[in-house]
């Protein structure tokens, strides 16, 4: 069994309290199972920014540490879209084109900060 990837499409928001305490949180918009994305193709390396907000899944399970014990990381939309546009030129993995189409369907001006979170499961 290989390393399996689940992506969370999230809208990240920063909020400052009246006492100047800054909070980061993100709303899950979608969850996409990419299964085994291959090795040495640069996919995992897209996700470089450690999650600094809470992510909860089914039954309020904390998803900030993945099933492999790694701290969950994220990438911005444009980085993931650019990678997908390049990789589909040479890789015909059936999950890549639907992911690219889904990400491109978002109008970034309607959201605060769209990100893609990687979770190994």
Tab-separated table of C-alpha atoms in Angstrom:
chain	number	residue	atom	x	y	z
A	1	UNK	CA	0.000	0.000	0.000
A	2	UNK	CA	1.319	3.450	-0.930
A	3	UNK	CA	1.100	6.874	0.607
A	4	UNK	CA	-2.446	8.117	0.008
A	5	UNK	CA	-3.366	11.783	-0.285
A	6	UNK	CA	-6.552	13.562	0.674
A	7	UNK	CA	-6.948	17.228	-0.224
A	8	UNK	CA	-9.059	19.720	1.661
A	9	UNK	CA	-10.106	22.780	-0.309
A	10	UNK	CA	-10.430	25.505	2.315
A	11	UNK	CA	-11.146	29.186	2.712
A	12	UNK	CA	-8.613	30.485	5.243
A	13	UNK	CA	-9.554	33.524	7.311
A	14	UNK	CA	-7.679	35.659	9.789
A	15	UNK	CA	-9.613	37.457	12.478
A	16	UNK	CA	-8.325	39.898	15.089
A	17	UNK	CA	-10.089	40.154	18.443
A	18	UNK	CA	-10.577	43.456	20.252
A	19	UNK	CA	-7.578	42.625	22.457
A	20	UNK	CA	-5.469	42.256	19.278
A	21	UNK	CA	-5.341	38.456	19.542
A	22	UNK	CA	-5.129	37.059	16.013
A	23	UNK	CA	-7.018	33.894	15.142
A	24	UNK	CA	-6.627	31.760	12.027
A	25	UNK	CA	-9.319	29.377	10.953
A	26	UNK	CA	-10.411	27.750	7.749
A	27	UNK	CA	-13.724	26.575	6.412
A	28	UNK	CA	-13.701	23.287	4.539
A	29	UNK	CA	-15.310	23.691	1.118
A	30	UNK	CA	-14.530	20.238	-0.280
A	31	UNK	CA	-12.595	17.069	0.443
A	32	UNK	CA	-11.060	15.106	-2.421
A	33	UNK	CA	-9.357	11.723	-2.171
A	34	UNK	CA	-6.498	11.566	-4.646
A	35	UNK	CA	-5.365	8.081	-3.522
A	36	UNK	CA	-1.731	7.325	-4.413
A	37	UNK	CA	-0.400	10.305	-6.351
A	38	UNK	CA	2.878	8.730	-7.345
A	39	UNK	CA	6.390	9.246	-6.099
A	40	UNK	CA	9.070	11.702	-7.144
A	41	UNK	CA	6.653	13.792	-9.223
A	42	UNK	CA	6.725	16.841	-6.959
A	43	UNK	CA	3.168	16.532	-5.638
A	44	UNK	CA	3.951	16.218	-1.927
A	45	UNK	CA	6.563	18.984	-2.215
A	46	UNK	CA	3.840	21.471	-3.231
A	47	UNK	CA	2.606	21.570	0.350
A	48	UNK	CA	5.206	23.526	2.315
A	49	UNK	CA	3.263	25.731	4.731
A	50	UNK	CA	2.411	24.122	8.091
A	51	UNK	CA	-1.246	24.406	9.049
A	52	UNK	CA	-1.587	27.019	11.802
A	53	UNK	CA	-5.314	26.537	12.288
A	54	UNK	CA	-7.524	23.688	13.439
A	55	UNK	CA	-9.002	21.179	11.015
A	56	UNK	CA	-11.690	18.814	12.201
A	57	UNK	CA	-13.170	15.868	10.379
A	58	UNK	CA	-15.845	13.301	11.077
A	59	UNK	CA	-16.661	12.853	14.774
A	60	UNK	CA	-14.626	15.997	15.525
A	61	UNK	CA	-11.353	14.154	14.921
A	62	UNK	CA	-8.329	16.477	14.921
A	63	UNK	CA	-6.819	16.398	11.427
A	64	UNK	CA	-3.762	18.571	11.999
A	65	UNK	CA	-1.567	15.455	12.199
A	66	UNK	CA	-2.084	12.944	9.390
A	67	UNK	CA	-2.269	9.137	9.563
A	68	UNK	CA	1.482	8.924	8.970
A	69	UNK	CA	2.254	11.170	11.956
A	70	UNK	CA	3.223	14.188	9.850
A	71	UNK	CA	2.026	17.709	10.596
A	72	UNK	CA	-0.470	18.699	7.913
A	73	UNK	CA	0.683	21.319	5.374
A	74	UNK	CA	-0.966	23.454	2.729
A	75	UNK	CA	-0.291	25.239	-0.550
A	76	UNK	CA	-1.973	28.184	-2.232
A	77	UNK	CA	-4.379	27.641	-5.113
A	78	UNK	CA	-2.172	29.084	-7.833
A	79	UNK	CA	0.740	26.801	-6.949
A	80	UNK	CA	-1.407	23.675	-7.149
A	81	UNK	CA	-3.131	24.780	-10.365
A	82	UNK	CA	0.206	25.541	-12.061
A	83	UNK	CA	1.586	22.138	-11.051
A	84	UNK	CA	-1.536	20.348	-12.305
A	85	UNK	CA	-1.437	22.180	-15.647
A	86	UNK	CA	2.129	20.952	-16.182
A	87	UNK	CA	1.814	17.401	-14.887
A	88	UNK	CA	-1.248	16.527	-16.990
A	89	UNK	CA	0.874	17.082	-20.098
A	90	UNK	CA	2.816	13.922	-19.272
A	91	UNK	CA	0.741	12.078	-16.648
A	92	UNK	CA	-2.701	10.711	-17.505
A	93	UNK	CA	-3.698	9.797	-13.938
A	94	UNK	CA	-7.501	9.935	-13.983
A	95	UNK	CA	-7.883	12.111	-10.856
A	96	UNK	CA	-5.700	15.002	-12.059
A	97	UNK	CA	-7.982	16.604	-14.662
A	98	UNK	CA	-11.096	16.600	-12.432
A	99	UNK	CA	-9.070	18.204	-9.627
A	100	UNK	CA	-7.730	20.874	-11.981
A	101	UNK	CA	-11.202	21.622	-13.345
A	102	UNK	CA	-12.625	21.854	-9.824
A	103	UNK	CA	-9.941	24.259	-8.613
A	104	UNK	CA	-10.247	26.448	-11.711
A	105	UNK	CA	-14.011	26.741	-11.157
A	106	UNK	CA	-13.456	28.876	-8.048
A	107	UNK	CA	-13.558	32.650	-8.389
A	108	UNK	CA	-10.840	33.675	-5.937
A	109	UNK	CA	-12.274	37.181	-5.617
A	110	UNK	CA	-15.280	35.718	-3.794
A	111	UNK	CA	-13.186	34.190	-1.005
A	112	UNK	CA	-10.705	35.472	1.593
A	113	UNK	CA	-7.802	33.048	1.013
A	114	UNK	CA	-8.335	29.801	-0.875
A	115	UNK	CA	-5.829	27.092	0.007
A	116	UNK	CA	-5.302	23.395	-0.641
A	117	UNK	CA	-4.455	21.316	2.425
A	118	UNK	CA	-2.697	17.953	2.048
A	119	UNK	CA	-3.523	15.145	4.464
A	120	UNK	CA	-1.937	11.691	4.225
A	121	UNK	CA	-4.410	8.923	5.018
